[in-house]
Tab-separated table of N, CA, C and O in Angstrom:
chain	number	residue	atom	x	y	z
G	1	UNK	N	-18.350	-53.447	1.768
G	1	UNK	CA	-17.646	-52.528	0.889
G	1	UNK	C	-18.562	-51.386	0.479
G	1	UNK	O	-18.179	-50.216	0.481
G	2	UNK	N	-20.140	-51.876	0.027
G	2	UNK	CA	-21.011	-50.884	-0.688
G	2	UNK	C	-21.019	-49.361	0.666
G	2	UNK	O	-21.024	-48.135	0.552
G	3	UNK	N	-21.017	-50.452	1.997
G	3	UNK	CA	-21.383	-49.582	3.376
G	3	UNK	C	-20.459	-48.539	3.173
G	3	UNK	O	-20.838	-47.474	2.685
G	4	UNK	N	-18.833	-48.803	3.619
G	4	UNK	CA	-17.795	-48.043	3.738
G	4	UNK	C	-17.842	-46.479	2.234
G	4	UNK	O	-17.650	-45.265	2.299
G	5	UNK	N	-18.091	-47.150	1.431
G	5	UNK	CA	-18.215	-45.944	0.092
G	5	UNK	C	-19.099	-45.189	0.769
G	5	UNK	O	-18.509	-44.269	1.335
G	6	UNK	N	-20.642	-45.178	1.015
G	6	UNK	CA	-21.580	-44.775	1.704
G	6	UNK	C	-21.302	-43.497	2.288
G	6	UNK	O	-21.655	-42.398	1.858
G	7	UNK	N	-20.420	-43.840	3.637
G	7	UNK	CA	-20.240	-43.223	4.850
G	7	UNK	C	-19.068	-42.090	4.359
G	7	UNK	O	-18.836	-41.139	5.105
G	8	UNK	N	-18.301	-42.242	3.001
G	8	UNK	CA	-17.536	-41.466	2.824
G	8	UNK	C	-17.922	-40.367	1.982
G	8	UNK	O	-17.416	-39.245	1.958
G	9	UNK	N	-18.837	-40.796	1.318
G	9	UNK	CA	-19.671	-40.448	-0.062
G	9	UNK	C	-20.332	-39.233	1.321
G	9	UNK	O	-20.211	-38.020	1.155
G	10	UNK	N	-20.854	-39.689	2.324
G	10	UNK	CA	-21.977	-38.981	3.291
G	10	UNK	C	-21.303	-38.079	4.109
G	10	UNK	O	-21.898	-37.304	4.859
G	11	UNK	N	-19.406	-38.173	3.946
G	11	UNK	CA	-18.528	-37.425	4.740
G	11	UNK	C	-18.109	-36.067	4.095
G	11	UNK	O	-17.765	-34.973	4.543
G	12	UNK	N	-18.315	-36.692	2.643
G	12	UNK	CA	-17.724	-35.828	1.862
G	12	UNK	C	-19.018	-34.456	1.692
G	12	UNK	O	-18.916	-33.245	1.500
G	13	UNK	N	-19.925	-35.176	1.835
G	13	UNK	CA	-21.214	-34.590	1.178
G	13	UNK	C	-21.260	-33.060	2.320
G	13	UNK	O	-21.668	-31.925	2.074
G	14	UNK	N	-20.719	-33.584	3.465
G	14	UNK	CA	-21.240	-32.999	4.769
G	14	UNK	C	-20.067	-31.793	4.830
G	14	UNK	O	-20.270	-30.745	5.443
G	15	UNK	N	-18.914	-32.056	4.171
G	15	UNK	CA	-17.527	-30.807	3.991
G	15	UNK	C	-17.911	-29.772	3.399
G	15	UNK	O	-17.923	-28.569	3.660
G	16	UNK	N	-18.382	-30.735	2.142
G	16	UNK	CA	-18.721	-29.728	1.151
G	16	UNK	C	-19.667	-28.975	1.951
G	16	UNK	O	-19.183	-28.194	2.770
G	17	UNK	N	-21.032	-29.074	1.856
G	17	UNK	CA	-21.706	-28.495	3.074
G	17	UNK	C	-21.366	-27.596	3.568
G	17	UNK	O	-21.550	-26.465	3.119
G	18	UNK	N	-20.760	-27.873	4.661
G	18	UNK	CA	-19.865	-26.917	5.539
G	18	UNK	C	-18.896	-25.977	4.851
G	18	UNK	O	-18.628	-24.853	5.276
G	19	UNK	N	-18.468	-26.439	3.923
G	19	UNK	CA	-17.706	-25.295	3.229
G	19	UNK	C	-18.516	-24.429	2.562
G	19	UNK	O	-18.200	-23.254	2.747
G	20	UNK	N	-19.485	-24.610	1.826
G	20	UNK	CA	-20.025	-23.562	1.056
G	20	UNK	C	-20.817	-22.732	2.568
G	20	UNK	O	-20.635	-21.528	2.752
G	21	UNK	N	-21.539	-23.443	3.386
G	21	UNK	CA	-21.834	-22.420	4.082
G	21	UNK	C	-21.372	-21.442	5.249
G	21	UNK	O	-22.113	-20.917	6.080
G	22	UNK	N	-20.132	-21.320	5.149
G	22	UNK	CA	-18.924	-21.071	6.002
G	22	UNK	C	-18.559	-20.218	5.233
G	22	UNK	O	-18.219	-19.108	5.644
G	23	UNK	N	-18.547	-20.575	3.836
G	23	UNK	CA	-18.079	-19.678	2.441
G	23	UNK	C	-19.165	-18.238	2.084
G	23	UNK	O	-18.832	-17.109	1.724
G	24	UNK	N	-20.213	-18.668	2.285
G	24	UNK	CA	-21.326	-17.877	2.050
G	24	UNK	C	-21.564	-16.429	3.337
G	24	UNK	O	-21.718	-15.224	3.137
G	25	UNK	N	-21.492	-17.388	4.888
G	25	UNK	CA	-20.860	-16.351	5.522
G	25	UNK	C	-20.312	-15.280	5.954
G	25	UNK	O	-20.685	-14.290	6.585
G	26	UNK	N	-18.612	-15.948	5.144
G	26	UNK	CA	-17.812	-15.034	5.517
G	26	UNK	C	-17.857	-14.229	4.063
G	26	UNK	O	-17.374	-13.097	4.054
G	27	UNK	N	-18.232	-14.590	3.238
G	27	UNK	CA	-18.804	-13.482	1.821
G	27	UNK	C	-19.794	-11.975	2.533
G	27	UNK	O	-19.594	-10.771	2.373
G	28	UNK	N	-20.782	-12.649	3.267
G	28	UNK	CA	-21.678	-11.622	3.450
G	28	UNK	C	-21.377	-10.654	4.817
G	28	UNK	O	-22.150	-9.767	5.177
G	29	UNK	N	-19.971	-11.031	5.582
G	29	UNK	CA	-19.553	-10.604	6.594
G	29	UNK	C	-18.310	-9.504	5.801
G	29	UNK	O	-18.115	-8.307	6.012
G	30	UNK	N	-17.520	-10.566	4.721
G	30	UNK	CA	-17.103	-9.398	4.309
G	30	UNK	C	-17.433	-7.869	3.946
G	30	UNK	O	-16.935	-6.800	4.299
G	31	UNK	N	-18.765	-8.317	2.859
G	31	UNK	CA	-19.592	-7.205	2.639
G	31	UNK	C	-20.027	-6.520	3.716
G	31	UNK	O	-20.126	-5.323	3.444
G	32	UNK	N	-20.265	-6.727	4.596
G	32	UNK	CA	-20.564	-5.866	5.399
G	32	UNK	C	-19.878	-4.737	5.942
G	32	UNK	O	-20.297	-3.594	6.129
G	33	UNK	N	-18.413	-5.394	6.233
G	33	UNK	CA	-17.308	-4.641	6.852
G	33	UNK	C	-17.156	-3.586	5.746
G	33	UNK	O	-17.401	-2.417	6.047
G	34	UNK	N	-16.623	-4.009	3.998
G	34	UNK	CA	-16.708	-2.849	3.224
G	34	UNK	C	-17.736	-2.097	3.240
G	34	UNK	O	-17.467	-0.922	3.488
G	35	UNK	N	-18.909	-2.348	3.052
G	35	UNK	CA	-19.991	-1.144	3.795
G	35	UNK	C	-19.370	-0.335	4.498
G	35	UNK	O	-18.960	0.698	3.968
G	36	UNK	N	-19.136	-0.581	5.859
G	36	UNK	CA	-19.161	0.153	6.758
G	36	UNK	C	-17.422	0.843	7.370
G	36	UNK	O	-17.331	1.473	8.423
G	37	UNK	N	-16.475	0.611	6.655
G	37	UNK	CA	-15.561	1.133	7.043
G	37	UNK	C	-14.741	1.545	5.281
G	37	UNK	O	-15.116	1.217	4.155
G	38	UNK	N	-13.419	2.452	5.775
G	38	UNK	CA	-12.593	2.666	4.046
G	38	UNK	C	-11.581	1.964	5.112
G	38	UNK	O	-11.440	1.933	6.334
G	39	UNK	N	-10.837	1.312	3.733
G	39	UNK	CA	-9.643	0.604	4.121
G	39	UNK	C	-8.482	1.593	3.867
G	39	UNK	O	-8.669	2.533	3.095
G	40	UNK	N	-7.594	1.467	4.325
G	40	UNK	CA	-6.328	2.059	4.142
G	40	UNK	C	-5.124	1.430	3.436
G	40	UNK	O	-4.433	0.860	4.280
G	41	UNK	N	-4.573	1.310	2.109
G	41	UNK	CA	-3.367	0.355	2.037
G	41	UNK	C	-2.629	1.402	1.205
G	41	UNK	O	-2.963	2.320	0.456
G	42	UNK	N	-1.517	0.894	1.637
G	42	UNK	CA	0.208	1.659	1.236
G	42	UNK	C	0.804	0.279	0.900
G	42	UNK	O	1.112	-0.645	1.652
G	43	UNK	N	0.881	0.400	-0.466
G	43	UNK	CA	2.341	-0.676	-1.348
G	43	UNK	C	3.721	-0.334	-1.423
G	43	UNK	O	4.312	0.502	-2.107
G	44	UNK	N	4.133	-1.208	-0.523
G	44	UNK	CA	5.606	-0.713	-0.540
G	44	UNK	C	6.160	-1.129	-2.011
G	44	UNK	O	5.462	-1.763	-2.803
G	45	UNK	N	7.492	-0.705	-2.295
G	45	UNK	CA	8.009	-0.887	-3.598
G	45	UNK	C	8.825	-2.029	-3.448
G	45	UNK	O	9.342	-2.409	-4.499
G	46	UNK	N	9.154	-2.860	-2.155
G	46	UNK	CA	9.701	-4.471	-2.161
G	46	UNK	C	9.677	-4.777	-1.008
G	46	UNK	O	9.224	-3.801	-0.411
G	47	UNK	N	9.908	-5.605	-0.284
G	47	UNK	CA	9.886	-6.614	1.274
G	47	UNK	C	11.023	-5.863	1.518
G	47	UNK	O	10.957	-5.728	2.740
G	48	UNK	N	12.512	-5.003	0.980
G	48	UNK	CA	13.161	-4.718	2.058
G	48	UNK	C	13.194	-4.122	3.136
G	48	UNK	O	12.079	-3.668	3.392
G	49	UNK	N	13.876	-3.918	3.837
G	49	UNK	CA	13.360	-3.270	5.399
G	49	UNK	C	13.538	-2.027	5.455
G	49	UNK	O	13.141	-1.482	6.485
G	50	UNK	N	14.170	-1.180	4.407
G	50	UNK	CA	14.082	0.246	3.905
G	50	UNK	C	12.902	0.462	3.238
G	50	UNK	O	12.203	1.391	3.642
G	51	UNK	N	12.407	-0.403	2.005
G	51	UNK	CA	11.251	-0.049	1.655
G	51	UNK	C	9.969	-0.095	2.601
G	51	UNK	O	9.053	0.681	2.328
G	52	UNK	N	9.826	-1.035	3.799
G	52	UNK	CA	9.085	-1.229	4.482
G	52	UNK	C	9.086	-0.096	5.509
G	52	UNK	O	7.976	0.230	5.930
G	53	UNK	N	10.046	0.491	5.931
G	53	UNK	CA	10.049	2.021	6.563
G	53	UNK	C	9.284	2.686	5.844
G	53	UNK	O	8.073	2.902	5.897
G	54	UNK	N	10.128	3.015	5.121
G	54	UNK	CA	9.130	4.116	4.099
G	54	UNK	C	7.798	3.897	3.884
G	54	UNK	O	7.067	4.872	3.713
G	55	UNK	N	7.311	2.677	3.862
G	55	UNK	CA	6.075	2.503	3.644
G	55	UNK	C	5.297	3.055	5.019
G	55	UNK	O	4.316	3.786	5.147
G	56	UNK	N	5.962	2.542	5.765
G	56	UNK	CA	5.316	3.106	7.363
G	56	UNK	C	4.893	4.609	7.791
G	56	UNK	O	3.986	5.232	8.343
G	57	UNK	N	6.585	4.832	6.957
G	57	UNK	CA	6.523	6.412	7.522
G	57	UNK	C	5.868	7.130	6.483
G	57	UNK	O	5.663	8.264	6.915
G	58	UNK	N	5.398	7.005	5.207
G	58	UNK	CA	4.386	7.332	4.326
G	58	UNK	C	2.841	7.071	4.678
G	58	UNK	O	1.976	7.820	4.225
G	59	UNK	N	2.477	5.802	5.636
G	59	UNK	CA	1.284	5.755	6.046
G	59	UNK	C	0.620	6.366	6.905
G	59	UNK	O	-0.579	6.648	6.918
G	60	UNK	N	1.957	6.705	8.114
G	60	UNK	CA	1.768	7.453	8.901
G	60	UNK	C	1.406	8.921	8.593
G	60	UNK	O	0.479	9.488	9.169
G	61	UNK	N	2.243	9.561	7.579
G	61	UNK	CA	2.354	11.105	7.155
G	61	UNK	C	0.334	11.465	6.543
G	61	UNK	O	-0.587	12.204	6.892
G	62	UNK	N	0.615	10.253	5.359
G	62	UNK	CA	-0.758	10.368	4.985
G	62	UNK	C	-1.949	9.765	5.625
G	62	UNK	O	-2.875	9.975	4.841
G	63	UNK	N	-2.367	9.154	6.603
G	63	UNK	CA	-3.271	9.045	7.921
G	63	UNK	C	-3.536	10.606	8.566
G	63	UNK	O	-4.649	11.038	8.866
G	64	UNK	N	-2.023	11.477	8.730
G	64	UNK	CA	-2.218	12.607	9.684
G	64	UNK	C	-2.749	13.543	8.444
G	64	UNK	O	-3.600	14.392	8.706
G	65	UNK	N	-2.428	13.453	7.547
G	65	UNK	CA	-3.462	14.500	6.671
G	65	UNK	C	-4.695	14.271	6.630
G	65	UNK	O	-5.495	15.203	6.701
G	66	UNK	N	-5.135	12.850	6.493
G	66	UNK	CA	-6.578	12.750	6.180
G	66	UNK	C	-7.202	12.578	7.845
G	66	UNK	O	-8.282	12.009	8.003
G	67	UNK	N	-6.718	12.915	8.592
G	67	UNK	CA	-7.534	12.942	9.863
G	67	UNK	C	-8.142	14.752	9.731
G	67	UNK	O	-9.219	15.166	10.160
G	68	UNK	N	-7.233	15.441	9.121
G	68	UNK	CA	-7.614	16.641	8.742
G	68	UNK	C	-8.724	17.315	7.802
G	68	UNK	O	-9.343	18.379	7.770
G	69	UNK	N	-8.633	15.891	6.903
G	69	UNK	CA	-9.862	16.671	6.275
G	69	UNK	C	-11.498	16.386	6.301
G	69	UNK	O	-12.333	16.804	5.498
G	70	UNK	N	-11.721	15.473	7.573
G	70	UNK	CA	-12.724	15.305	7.868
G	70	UNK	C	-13.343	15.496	9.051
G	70	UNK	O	-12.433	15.365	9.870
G	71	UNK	N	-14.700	15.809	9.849
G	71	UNK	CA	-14.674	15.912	10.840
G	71	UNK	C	-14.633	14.723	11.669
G	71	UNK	O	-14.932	13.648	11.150
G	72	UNK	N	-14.272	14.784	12.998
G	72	UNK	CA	-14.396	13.619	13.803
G	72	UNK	C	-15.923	13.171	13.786
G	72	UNK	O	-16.780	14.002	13.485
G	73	UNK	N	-16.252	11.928	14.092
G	73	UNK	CA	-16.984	11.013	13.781
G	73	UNK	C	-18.150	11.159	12.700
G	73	UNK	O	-19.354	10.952	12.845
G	74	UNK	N	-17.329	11.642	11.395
G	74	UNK	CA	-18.075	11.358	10.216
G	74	UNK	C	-18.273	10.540	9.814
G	74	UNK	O	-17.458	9.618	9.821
G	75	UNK	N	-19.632	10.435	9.173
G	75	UNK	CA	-20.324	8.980	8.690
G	75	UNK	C	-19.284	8.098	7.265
G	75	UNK	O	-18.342	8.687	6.736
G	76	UNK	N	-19.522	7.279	7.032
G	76	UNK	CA	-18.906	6.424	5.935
G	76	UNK	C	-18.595	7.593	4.721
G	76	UNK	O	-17.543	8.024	4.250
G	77	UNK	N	-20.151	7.913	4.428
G	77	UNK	CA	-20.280	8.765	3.144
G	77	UNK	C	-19.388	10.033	3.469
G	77	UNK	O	-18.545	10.230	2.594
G	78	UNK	N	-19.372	10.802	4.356
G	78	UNK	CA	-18.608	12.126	4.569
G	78	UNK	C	-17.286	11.645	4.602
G	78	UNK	O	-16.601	12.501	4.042
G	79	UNK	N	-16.707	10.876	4.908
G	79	UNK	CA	-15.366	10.871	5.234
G	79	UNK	C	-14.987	10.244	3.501
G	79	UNK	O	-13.998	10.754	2.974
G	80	UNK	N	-15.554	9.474	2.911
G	80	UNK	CA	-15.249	9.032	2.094
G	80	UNK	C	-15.363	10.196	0.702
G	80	UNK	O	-14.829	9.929	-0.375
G	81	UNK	N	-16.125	11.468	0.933
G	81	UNK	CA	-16.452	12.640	0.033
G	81	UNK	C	-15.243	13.211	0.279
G	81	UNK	O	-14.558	13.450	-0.715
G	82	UNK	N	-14.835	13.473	1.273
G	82	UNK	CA	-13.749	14.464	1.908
G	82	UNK	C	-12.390	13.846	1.415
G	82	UNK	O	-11.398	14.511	1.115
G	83	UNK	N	-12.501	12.318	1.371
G	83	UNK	CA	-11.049	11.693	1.114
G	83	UNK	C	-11.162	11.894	-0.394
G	83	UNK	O	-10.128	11.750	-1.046
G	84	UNK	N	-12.496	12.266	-1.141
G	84	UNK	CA	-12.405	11.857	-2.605
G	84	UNK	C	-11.823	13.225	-3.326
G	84	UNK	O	-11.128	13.418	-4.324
G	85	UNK	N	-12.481	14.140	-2.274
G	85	UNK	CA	-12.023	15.276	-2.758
G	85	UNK	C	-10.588	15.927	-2.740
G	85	UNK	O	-10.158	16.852	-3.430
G	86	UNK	N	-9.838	15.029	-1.553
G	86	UNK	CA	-8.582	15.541	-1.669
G	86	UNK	C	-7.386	14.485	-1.850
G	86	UNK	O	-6.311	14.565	-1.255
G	87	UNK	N	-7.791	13.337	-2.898
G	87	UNK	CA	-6.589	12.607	-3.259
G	87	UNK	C	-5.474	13.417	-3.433
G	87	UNK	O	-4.468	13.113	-2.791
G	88	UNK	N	-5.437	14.460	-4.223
G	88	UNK	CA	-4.088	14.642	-4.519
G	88	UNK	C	-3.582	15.651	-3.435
G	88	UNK	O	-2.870	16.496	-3.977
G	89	UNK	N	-3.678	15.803	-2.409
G	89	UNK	CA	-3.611	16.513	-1.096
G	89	UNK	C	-2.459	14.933	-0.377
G	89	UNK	O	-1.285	14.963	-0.008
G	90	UNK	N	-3.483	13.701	-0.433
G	90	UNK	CA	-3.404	12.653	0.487
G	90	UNK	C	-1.773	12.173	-0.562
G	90	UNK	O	-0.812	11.769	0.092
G	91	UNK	N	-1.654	12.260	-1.919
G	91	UNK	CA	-0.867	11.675	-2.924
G	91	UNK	C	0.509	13.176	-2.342
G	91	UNK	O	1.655	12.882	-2.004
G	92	UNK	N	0.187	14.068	-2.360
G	92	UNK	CA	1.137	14.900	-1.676
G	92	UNK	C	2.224	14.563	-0.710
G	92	UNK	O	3.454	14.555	-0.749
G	93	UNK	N	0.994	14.194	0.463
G	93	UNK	CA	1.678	14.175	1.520
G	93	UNK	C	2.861	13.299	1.550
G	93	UNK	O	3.983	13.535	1.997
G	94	UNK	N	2.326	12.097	0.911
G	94	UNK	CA	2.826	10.442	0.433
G	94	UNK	C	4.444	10.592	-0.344
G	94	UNK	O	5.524	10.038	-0.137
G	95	UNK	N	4.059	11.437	-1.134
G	95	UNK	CA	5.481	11.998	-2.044
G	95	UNK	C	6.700	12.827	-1.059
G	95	UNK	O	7.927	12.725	-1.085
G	96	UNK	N	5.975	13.506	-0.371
G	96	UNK	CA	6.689	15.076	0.705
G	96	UNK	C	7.569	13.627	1.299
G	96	UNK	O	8.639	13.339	0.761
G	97	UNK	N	7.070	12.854	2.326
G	97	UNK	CA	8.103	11.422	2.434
G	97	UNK	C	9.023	10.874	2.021
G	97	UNK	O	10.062	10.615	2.629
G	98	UNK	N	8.708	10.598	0.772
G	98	UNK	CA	9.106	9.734	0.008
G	98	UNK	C	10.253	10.750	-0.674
G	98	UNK	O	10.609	10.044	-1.617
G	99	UNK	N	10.643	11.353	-0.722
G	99	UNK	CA	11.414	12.768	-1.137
G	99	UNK	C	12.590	13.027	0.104
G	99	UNK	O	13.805	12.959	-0.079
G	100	UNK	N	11.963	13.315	1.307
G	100	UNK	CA	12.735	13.515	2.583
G	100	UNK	C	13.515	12.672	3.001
G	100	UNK	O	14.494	12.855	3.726
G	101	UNK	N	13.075	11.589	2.513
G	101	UNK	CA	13.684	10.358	3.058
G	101	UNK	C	14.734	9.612	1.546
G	101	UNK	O	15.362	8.565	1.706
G	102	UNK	N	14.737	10.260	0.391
G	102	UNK	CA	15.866	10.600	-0.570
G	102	UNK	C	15.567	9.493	-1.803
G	102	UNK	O	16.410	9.215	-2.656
G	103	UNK	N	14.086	8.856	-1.739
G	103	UNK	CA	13.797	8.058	-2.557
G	103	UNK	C	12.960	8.490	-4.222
G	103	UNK	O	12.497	9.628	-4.294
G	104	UNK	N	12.903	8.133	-4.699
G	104	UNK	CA	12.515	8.683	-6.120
G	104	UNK	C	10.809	7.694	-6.145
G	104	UNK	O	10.438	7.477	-7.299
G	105	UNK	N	10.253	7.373	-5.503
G	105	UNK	CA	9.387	6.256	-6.029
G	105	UNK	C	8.009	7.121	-6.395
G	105	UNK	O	7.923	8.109	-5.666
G	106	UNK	N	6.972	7.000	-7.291
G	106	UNK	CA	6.206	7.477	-7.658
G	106	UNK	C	4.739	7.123	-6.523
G	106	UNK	O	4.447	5.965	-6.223
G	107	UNK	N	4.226	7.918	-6.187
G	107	UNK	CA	3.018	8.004	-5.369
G	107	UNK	C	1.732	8.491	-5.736
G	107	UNK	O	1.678	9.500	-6.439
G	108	UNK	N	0.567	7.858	-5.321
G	108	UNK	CA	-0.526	7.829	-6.321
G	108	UNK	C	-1.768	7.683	-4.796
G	108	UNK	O	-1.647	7.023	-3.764
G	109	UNK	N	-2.779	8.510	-5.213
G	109	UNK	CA	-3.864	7.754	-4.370
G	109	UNK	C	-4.755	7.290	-4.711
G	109	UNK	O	-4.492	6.775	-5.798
G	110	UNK	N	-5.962	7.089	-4.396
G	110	UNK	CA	-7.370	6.780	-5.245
G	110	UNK	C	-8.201	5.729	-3.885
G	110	UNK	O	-7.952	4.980	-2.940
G	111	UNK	N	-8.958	6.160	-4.413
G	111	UNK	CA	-10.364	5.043	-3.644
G	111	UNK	C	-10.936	4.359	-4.500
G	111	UNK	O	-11.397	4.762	-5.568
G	112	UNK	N	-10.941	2.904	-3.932
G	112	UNK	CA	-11.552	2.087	-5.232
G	112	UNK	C	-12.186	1.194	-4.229
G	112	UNK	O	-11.887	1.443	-3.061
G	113	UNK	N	-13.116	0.066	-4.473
G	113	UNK	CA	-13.583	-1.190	-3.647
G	113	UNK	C	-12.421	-2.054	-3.904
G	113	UNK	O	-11.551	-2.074	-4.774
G	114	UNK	N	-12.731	-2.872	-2.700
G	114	UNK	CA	-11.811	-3.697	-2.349
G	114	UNK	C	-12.177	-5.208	-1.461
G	114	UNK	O	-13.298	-5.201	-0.951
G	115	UNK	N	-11.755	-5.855	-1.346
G	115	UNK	CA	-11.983	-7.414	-0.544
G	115	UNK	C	-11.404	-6.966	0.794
G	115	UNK	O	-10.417	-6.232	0.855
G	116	UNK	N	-11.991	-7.390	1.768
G	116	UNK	CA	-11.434	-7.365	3.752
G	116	UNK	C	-11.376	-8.803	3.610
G	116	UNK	O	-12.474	-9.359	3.621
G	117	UNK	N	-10.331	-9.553	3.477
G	117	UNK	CA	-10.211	-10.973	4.254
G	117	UNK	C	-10.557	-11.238	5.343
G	117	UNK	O	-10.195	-10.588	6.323
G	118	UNK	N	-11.273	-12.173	5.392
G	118	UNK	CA	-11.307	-12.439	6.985
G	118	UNK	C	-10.301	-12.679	8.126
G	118	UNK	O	-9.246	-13.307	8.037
G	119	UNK	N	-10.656	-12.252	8.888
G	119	UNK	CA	-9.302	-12.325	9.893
G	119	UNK	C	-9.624	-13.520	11.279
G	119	UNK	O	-10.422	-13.231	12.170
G	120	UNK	N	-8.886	-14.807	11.255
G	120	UNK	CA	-9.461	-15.658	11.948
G	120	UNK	C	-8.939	-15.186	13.464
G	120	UNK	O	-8.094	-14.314	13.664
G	121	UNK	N	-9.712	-16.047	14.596
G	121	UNK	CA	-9.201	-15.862	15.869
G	121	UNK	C	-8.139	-16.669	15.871
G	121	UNK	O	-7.431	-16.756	16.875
């Protein structure tokens, strides 16, 4: 009986283990990715499949502006100066959409930090 506790006590010990350092990991992999890239996110205003258009066709509109205001293969810092400088350019575009397409919803931009989940294979 003392054996069997043992081996579970030594199973458990070994998860845990593995979890924190699996955990630790993908912590410092995250960080990395925010380093080195800006994320992009558009909140739609609900799961319906109208709001989810709009969300699309708002991501799309504001992507093609901000390809504009930076040069091609600018570093982290430049592209991220250029996006800071023209939120309300990028919050524009987002609205010009959201308008055309006959919706009232309020549009906002900003750069802030953020979490990259990991994305498994």
């Amino acid at each position: 009986m003392d054996r069997k506790l043992k081996r579970w006590e030594l199973a458990l010990m070994v998860g845990i283990l593995a979890a924190l350092t699996v955990g630790s990991w993908l912590g410092q992999e995250q960080q990395e990715l925010a380093d080195s890239v800006i994320r992009f996110h558009v909140i739609a205003n609900s799961d319906s499949e109208e709001d989810q258009a709009l969300k699309l066709a708002v991501r799309d509109r504001v992507l093609e502006q901000a390809e504009r205001l930076y040069p091609e293969g600018a570093t982290l810092d430049e592209a991220r100066a250029a996006l800071e400088g023209h939120l309300n350019t990028l919050a524009a575009a987002g609205r010009e959409v959201v308008e055309e397409l006959g919706c009232d919803y309020p549009v906002t931009a900003q750069l802030s930090d953020c979490w990259f989940p990991h994305q498994g294979v």
